[in-house]
């Protein structure tokens, strides 16, 4: 098992023992944030890579650097029936994480339906002693702090089961440049010699107050909110060991650790076409270049043009495991005849179902984005489509079954009143499902891709 | 040596052979901008380093990377009586430079086509080397700097500059993008400029990299060749700069635009800083002050500086710390750049019409500075005639202004002396007067 530099880790442990992170109140529940649950749901990432739907029951999930356990709580809530293990080098943080999990009714004893939440005050390189391997590893806002993130990634990969997935993130070099410059200044001023605390926060504030407002570094990094908020000063101006990465650096590091990036977590905010005024009318050399580029090159171009994301937040997995997937938009009718449609599990609640039914009854469109905001824009389902998809709340449906249901519901063409054809039903449903799939609300699985267990 | 390096050098030679830079006709008038002449005047950095006024006559000055010789012409004008040598990698550029200097009457100037690394082959030593907008372009800046160091006289001074990494980060990103899109595989020309333009015009206007650059692009597309599409561009921080100097066995003298690197200017009131800041700032070395300035205010495209052989600078007492005894011994000069007919005419006019002298028009290191009539009459006017001692200036002042302008009491020589010392201290700090102590 590879080892991590213990000196550096000791500093980080001290930092988080004195100021456990995050300072989220113990009674705060993640249930009010469906997007957060969606991104922490193993089903989401697994589908993006394998075009398959997995059952979270019995899965083993690791939360590396769980701090006071809020992300662990999200993971437990997002993955019913999974056993979630939280890990942090700070014993003080782990104590708080225990309290949080208990408050929300989670126990370390594996319940009948498999659910369990447990915590260990251990470094990741000590995890071996538990003798566990994982289906999903979450490592949020941790990697960029470590002395050797590549080593940490290697360790995580060694704990990852075949087809297991890792969600982790790094600070963006390009987006965060001003803050790195500020950190360099305050480090030079000696404010990072020990774990920065009250005195150091005060010096940051005094320095910024003394600087004239037209000074570039102040204009780019400072605003009034920092005069109230201490945690943000620590995280942005005084973060010991903070480092920034570019996309190519990230790719290189993953490669060296035997891993492969397959999607950004917030991939909807990384689409090159969104940067252009008329994305379908680009200079030919550009549309050609973009069409032939690998995902990671597209991401690199995005960050060079528009570095607005603080985090490079991504999913990765073992190398050479990505199957040959055909995008749903490229399927032909024969492909569609062989598929099964699932609603994303995050939508499978009684509340969402009742709301859908209520809208069907009054013939109004159903604002699915209100229950699960994925794009930042409101998204409405036509009542006819909602009616047709209603069985998805009970179980997955074959595409052919949904077509039959459409024909039953709408047996007559609404204009000609002639009997509606199977072809019409297929065209309408293919269009609707393709869009819903691309947005992430439904998951569609091809028979030929069902994994041999 | 990197295998690609001769390649890059060839590219540069080709580029500048096809269009010698800058593209200014041989017969065009020289750049007489006072600031331009001030920084090209050897007297300026020599004084900053030695607290001595040097004579430019018979000094040997090299313009390393002279291009089409427009700056070599400035050097010739700013340094009367000096011998001008120029080298450039491009034969075509050197030819234009030679013609230019001859056309403007500098028949002694000599130009050679060679790379910086080959400088020792000239068999000459120089009092001053100007190396402007060159070092960040060449394959091996450290080797270039070392070559210049090897042909520098013991007390000689090099003026050179580097691109700033912090100020130019947008261009670095643009260059990475252009590389990814294959626009910098060869020597970028009109086709590549047009492809870059196509990209910029297609982007939404809110896109980070697009904002400012698009507008600039539309006004001067060719400028992208020196920025977005600059092949082999290298960028440096202040820390890199000092490391580079150390590697070349050179010592930092001063930033050429030193008056724009003043930390005090970055604070609302520099007198009333919190103790934590005062404690931090006061012991900082020159290098560290520049480092902090750069972190706070990365606005300089160029890190533009003078340097020389280590230990060759005079260790002298800064004027602000002089004793009365030192003041009494000092020889006071007006900077030679102010000893022009134009300036004398302006001084007389200001005195005869009793309006303030706008000295910043003649020496732009003083931003918006104006001098009141008594200072002009007491200091600037007599210094324009010849170097003076403090007692001469005091005497003269007592003759012109025998009474205190408020109380109408007779003024005492010590009182006048203090006023003049205060004024000279300020004028010296902005490079307007030069103060010499006897050796």
Tab-separated table of N, CA and C in Angstrom, chain A residues 174 177-178 181 184-185 188-189 199 203 206-218 220 274-278 282-283 285-286 289-290 293 297 300-301 303-307, chain B residues 165-166 169 173 176-177 180-181 183 195-196 198-199 201-204 206-210 239 265-269 273-277 280 284 288 291-292 294-299:
chain	number	residue	atom	x	y	z
A	174	UNK	N	-6.994	28.028	-13.407
A	174	UNK	CA	-7.346	29.246	-14.148
A	174	UNK	C	-8.390	30.084	-13.413
A	177	UNK	N	-6.931	31.794	-9.940
A	177	UNK	CA	-5.623	32.415	-9.979
A	177	UNK	C	-5.482	33.609	-9.024
A	178	UNK	N	-6.501	34.441	-8.963
A	178	UNK	CA	-6.419	35.616	-8.090
A	178	UNK	C	-6.277	35.199	-6.629
A	181	UNK	N	-2.873	34.004	-5.901
A	181	UNK	CA	-1.978	35.149	-5.783
A	181	UNK	C	-2.110	35.766	-4.384
A	184	UNK	N	-0.412	33.574	-1.936
A	184	UNK	CA	1.036	33.735	-2.012
A	184	UNK	C	1.466	34.940	-1.191
A	185	UNK	N	0.681	36.006	-1.307
A	185	UNK	CA	0.989	37.221	-0.542
A	185	UNK	C	0.912	36.946	0.961
A	188	UNK	N	3.597	34.836	2.202
A	188	UNK	CA	4.827	35.634	2.269
A	188	UNK	C	4.814	36.521	3.511
A	189	UNK	N	3.625	36.928	3.927
A	189	UNK	CA	3.510	37.741	5.138
A	189	UNK	C	3.602	36.885	6.401
A	199	UNK	N	-6.207	35.752	14.671
A	199	UNK	CA	-5.218	36.821	14.459
A	199	UNK	C	-4.914	36.983	12.954
A	203	UNK	N	-5.542	40.090	10.249
A	203	UNK	CA	-4.511	40.738	9.429
A	203	UNK	C	-4.939	40.786	7.963
A	206	UNK	N	-7.335	43.652	7.807
A	206	UNK	CA	-6.644	44.945	7.930
A	206	UNK	C	-5.918	45.298	6.633
A	207	UNK	N	-5.245	44.292	6.064
A	207	UNK	CA	-4.487	44.538	4.835
A	207	UNK	C	-5.424	44.979	3.720
A	208	UNK	N	-6.514	44.248	3.560
A	208	UNK	CA	-7.453	44.586	2.490
A	208	UNK	C	-8.070	45.974	2.734
A	209	UNK	N	-8.336	46.274	3.987
A	209	UNK	CA	-8.927	47.579	4.295
A	209	UNK	C	-7.940	48.702	3.983
A	210	UNK	N	-6.647	48.452	4.231
A	210	UNK	CA	-5.649	49.501	4.007
A	210	UNK	C	-5.380	49.725	2.519
A	211	UNK	N	-5.576	48.679	1.708
A	211	UNK	CA	-5.292	48.804	0.278
A	211	UNK	C	-6.315	49.707	-0.400
A	212	UNK	N	-5.850	50.449	-1.364
A	212	UNK	CA	-6.788	51.296	-2.081
A	212	UNK	C	-7.639	50.420	-3.011
A	213	UNK	N	-8.849	50.865	-3.278
A	213	UNK	CA	-9.820	50.003	-3.961
A	213	UNK	C	-9.431	49.678	-5.406
A	214	UNK	N	-8.548	50.496	-5.988
A	214	UNK	CA	-8.202	50.226	-7.389
A	214	UNK	C	-7.067	49.203	-7.525
A	215	UNK	N	-6.546	48.729	-6.384
A	215	UNK	CA	-5.492	47.705	-6.460
A	215	UNK	C	-6.093	46.413	-7.013
A	216	UNK	N	-5.438	45.881	-8.039
A	216	UNK	CA	-6.005	44.764	-8.802
A	216	UNK	C	-6.388	43.581	-7.904
A	217	UNK	N	-5.465	43.174	-7.039
A	217	UNK	CA	-5.734	41.978	-6.230
A	217	UNK	C	-6.964	42.174	-5.341
A	218	UNK	N	-7.115	43.369	-4.811
A	218	UNK	CA	-8.280	43.632	-3.964
A	218	UNK	C	-9.553	43.635	-4.802
A	220	UNK	N	-10.162	42.095	-7.458
A	220	UNK	CA	-10.505	40.769	-7.991
A	220	UNK	C	-10.938	39.777	-6.924
A	274	UNK	N	-22.340	26.097	-25.490
A	274	UNK	CA	-22.964	27.198	-24.739
A	274	UNK	C	-22.133	28.479	-24.765
A	275	UNK	N	-20.883	28.379	-25.193
A	275	UNK	CA	-20.030	29.574	-25.210
A	275	UNK	C	-20.215	30.390	-26.486
A	276	UNK	N	-20.942	29.814	-27.449
A	276	UNK	CA	-21.039	30.482	-28.748
A	276	UNK	C	-22.418	31.071	-28.973
A	277	UNK	N	-22.423	32.208	-29.657
A	277	UNK	CA	-23.682	32.891	-29.921
A	277	UNK	C	-24.559	32.036	-30.829
A	278	UNK	N	-23.970	31.467	-31.881
A	278	UNK	CA	-24.726	30.582	-32.768
A	278	UNK	C	-23.955	29.277	-32.919
A	282	UNK	N	-20.806	27.732	-36.683
A	282	UNK	CA	-19.411	28.067	-36.354
A	282	UNK	C	-18.554	28.090	-37.619
A	283	UNK	N	-17.414	28.799	-37.573
A	283	UNK	CA	-16.453	28.666	-38.673
A	283	UNK	C	-16.132	27.182	-38.856
A	285	UNK	N	-13.557	25.408	-39.570
A	285	UNK	CA	-12.401	24.781	-38.922
A	285	UNK	C	-12.697	24.477	-37.455
A	286	UNK	N	-13.533	25.318	-36.838
A	286	UNK	CA	-13.880	25.110	-35.429
A	286	UNK	C	-14.837	23.939	-35.259
A	289	UNK	N	-12.880	20.875	-35.724
A	289	UNK	CA	-11.972	20.606	-34.605
A	289	UNK	C	-12.757	20.085	-33.403
A	290	UNK	N	-13.872	20.727	-33.083
A	290	UNK	CA	-14.649	20.321	-31.903
A	290	UNK	C	-15.200	18.912	-32.077
A	293	UNK	N	-12.674	16.152	-31.370
A	293	UNK	CA	-11.910	16.224	-30.124
A	293	UNK	C	-12.409	15.260	-29.058
A	297	UNK	N	-10.185	17.193	-24.184
A	297	UNK	CA	-9.725	18.360	-24.954
A	297	UNK	C	-10.808	19.433	-24.998
A	300	UNK	N	-10.701	21.204	-21.846
A	300	UNK	CA	-9.546	22.101	-21.794
A	300	UNK	C	-9.861	23.411	-22.530
A	301	UNK	N	-10.477	23.287	-23.688
A	301	UNK	CA	-10.836	24.495	-24.433
A	301	UNK	C	-11.833	25.330	-23.636
A	303	UNK	N	-12.140	25.541	-20.402
A	303	UNK	CA	-11.503	26.253	-19.278
A	303	UNK	C	-10.583	27.378	-19.765
A	304	UNK	N	-10.029	27.238	-20.960
A	304	UNK	CA	-9.191	28.327	-21.479
A	304	UNK	C	-10.057	29.514	-21.887
A	305	UNK	N	-11.200	29.223	-22.465
A	305	UNK	CA	-12.080	30.310	-22.909
A	305	UNK	C	-12.840	30.939	-21.757
A	306	UNK	N	-13.233	30.112	-20.816
A	306	UNK	CA	-14.211	30.599	-19.842
A	306	UNK	C	-14.027	29.924	-18.485
A	307	UNK	N	-12.946	30.260	-17.788
A	307	UNK	CA	-12.683	29.563	-16.524
A	307	UNK	C	-13.552	30.112	-15.391
B	165	UNK	N	4.462	37.390	-16.252
B	165	UNK	CA	3.575	36.232	-16.209
B	165	UNK	C	2.210	36.602	-15.632
B	166	UNK	N	2.231	37.429	-14.593
B	166	UNK	CA	0.959	37.731	-13.923
B	166	UNK	C	0.112	38.693	-14.730
B	169	UNK	N	-1.464	36.838	-18.151
B	169	UNK	CA	-2.028	35.488	-18.058
B	169	UNK	C	-3.156	35.253	-19.058
B	173	UNK	N	-3.249	32.140	-21.778
B	173	UNK	CA	-4.397	31.262	-22.030
B	173	UNK	C	-4.770	31.282	-23.506
B	176	UNK	N	-2.368	29.155	-25.406
B	176	UNK	CA	-2.619	27.717	-25.230
B	176	UNK	C	-3.786	27.287	-26.111
B	177	UNK	N	-4.797	28.131	-26.149
B	177	UNK	CA	-5.968	27.838	-26.972
B	177	UNK	C	-5.587	27.773	-28.448
B	180	UNK	N	-3.812	24.608	-29.207
B	180	UNK	CA	-4.742	23.473	-29.268
B	180	UNK	C	-5.493	23.436	-30.591
B	181	UNK	N	-5.797	24.620	-31.110
B	181	UNK	CA	-6.556	24.686	-32.356
B	181	UNK	C	-5.638	24.633	-33.573
B	183	UNK	N	-3.296	26.733	-34.504
B	183	UNK	CA	-3.005	28.005	-35.164
B	183	UNK	C	-1.546	28.415	-35.027
B	195	UNK	N	-8.464	33.154	-38.698
B	195	UNK	CA	-9.106	32.042	-37.982
B	195	UNK	C	-9.370	32.428	-36.529
B	196	UNK	N	-8.413	33.113	-35.932
B	196	UNK	CA	-8.606	33.577	-34.556
B	196	UNK	C	-9.771	34.559	-34.493
B	198	UNK	N	-12.299	34.620	-36.476
B	198	UNK	CA	-13.531	33.845	-36.629
B	198	UNK	C	-13.986	33.276	-35.297
B	199	UNK	N	-13.021	32.764	-34.527
B	199	UNK	CA	-13.346	32.225	-33.199
B	199	UNK	C	-13.899	33.334	-32.300
B	201	UNK	N	-15.257	36.177	-32.998
B	201	UNK	CA	-16.561	36.701	-33.409
B	201	UNK	C	-17.692	35.717	-33.133
B	202	UNK	N	-17.360	34.405	-33.092
B	202	UNK	CA	-18.417	33.408	-32.853
B	202	UNK	C	-18.799	33.306	-31.379
B	203	UNK	N	-17.860	33.676	-30.510
B	203	UNK	CA	-18.109	33.534	-29.076
B	203	UNK	C	-19.121	34.554	-28.595
B	204	UNK	N	-19.877	34.172	-27.573
B	204	UNK	CA	-20.738	35.165	-26.919
B	204	UNK	C	-19.848	36.252	-26.321
B	206	UNK	N	-20.017	37.604	-23.543
B	206	UNK	CA	-19.810	37.493	-22.098
B	206	UNK	C	-18.716	36.490	-21.745
B	207	UNK	N	-18.141	35.836	-22.734
B	207	UNK	CA	-17.145	34.805	-22.450
B	207	UNK	C	-15.862	35.460	-21.954
B	208	UNK	N	-15.367	34.894	-20.862
B	208	UNK	CA	-14.236	35.486	-20.150
B	208	UNK	C	-13.079	35.933	-21.045
B	209	UNK	N	-12.591	35.031	-21.883
B	209	UNK	CA	-11.405	35.353	-22.673
B	209	UNK	C	-11.718	36.366	-23.770
B	210	UNK	N	-12.976	36.529	-24.065
B	210	UNK	CA	-13.364	37.328	-25.209
B	210	UNK	C	-13.444	38.825	-24.911
B	239	UNK	N	10.129	36.870	-8.987
B	239	UNK	CA	11.025	35.850	-8.429
B	239	UNK	C	11.849	35.194	-9.539
B	265	UNK	N	2.039	53.679	-3.022
B	265	UNK	CA	0.923	54.139	-3.857
B	265	UNK	C	-0.281	53.211	-3.820
B	266	UNK	N	-0.090	52.013	-3.266
B	266	UNK	CA	-1.176	51.030	-3.306
B	266	UNK	C	-2.107	51.123	-2.098
B	267	UNK	N	-1.723	51.974	-1.143
B	267	UNK	CA	-2.546	52.067	0.062
B	267	UNK	C	-3.327	53.372	0.097
B	268	UNK	N	-4.451	53.326	0.784
B	268	UNK	CA	-5.293	54.520	0.864
B	268	UNK	C	-4.489	55.663	1.463
B	269	UNK	N	-3.865	55.422	2.612
B	269	UNK	CA	-2.932	56.397	3.167
B	269	UNK	C	-1.712	55.616	3.617
B	273	UNK	N	-0.717	53.006	8.190
B	273	UNK	CA	-0.931	51.577	7.984
B	273	UNK	C	-1.079	50.848	9.319
B	274	UNK	N	-1.840	49.736	9.329
B	274	UNK	CA	-1.902	48.929	10.557
B	274	UNK	C	-0.505	48.390	10.898
B	275	UNK	N	-0.278	48.174	12.195
B	275	UNK	CA	1.048	47.738	12.654
B	275	UNK	C	1.505	46.460	11.959
B	276	UNK	N	0.555	45.532	11.763
B	276	UNK	CA	0.927	44.260	11.141
B	276	UNK	C	1.557	44.503	9.772
B	277	UNK	N	1.016	45.446	9.037
B	277	UNK	CA	1.545	45.744	7.703
B	277	UNK	C	2.879	46.465	7.790
B	280	UNK	N	5.566	44.143	8.513
B	280	UNK	CA	5.861	43.289	7.363
B	280	UNK	C	6.632	44.058	6.289
B	284	UNK	N	11.512	44.797	4.212
B	284	UNK	CA	11.586	44.100	2.925
B	284	UNK	C	12.735	44.602	2.058
B	288	UNK	N	11.984	41.880	-2.621
B	288	UNK	CA	10.743	41.479	-1.961
B	288	UNK	C	9.646	42.542	-2.127
B	291	UNK	N	8.265	41.995	-5.460
B	291	UNK	CA	7.467	40.760	-5.422
B	291	UNK	C	6.072	41.061	-4.851
B	292	UNK	N	6.038	41.785	-3.763
B	292	UNK	CA	4.746	42.120	-3.144
B	292	UNK	C	3.940	43.044	-4.063
B	294	UNK	N	4.030	43.167	-7.254
B	294	UNK	CA	3.532	42.368	-8.373
B	294	UNK	C	2.326	41.515	-7.978
B	295	UNK	N	2.351	40.979	-6.747
B	295	UNK	CA	1.209	40.184	-6.288
B	295	UNK	C	-0.028	41.058	-6.145
B	296	UNK	N	0.179	42.268	-5.655
B	296	UNK	CA	-0.968	43.145	-5.413
B	296	UNK	C	-1.463	43.817	-6.690
B	297	UNK	N	-0.522	44.225	-7.528
B	297	UNK	CA	-0.887	45.097	-8.633
B	297	UNK	C	-0.158	44.680	-9.910
B	298	UNK	N	-0.558	43.550	-10.495
B	298	UNK	CA	0.158	43.087	-11.692
B	298	UNK	C	-0.313	43.835	-12.944
B	299	UNK	N	0.111	45.068	-13.089
B	299	UNK	CA	-0.360	45.886	-14.200
B	299	UNK	C	0.718	46.129	-15.248
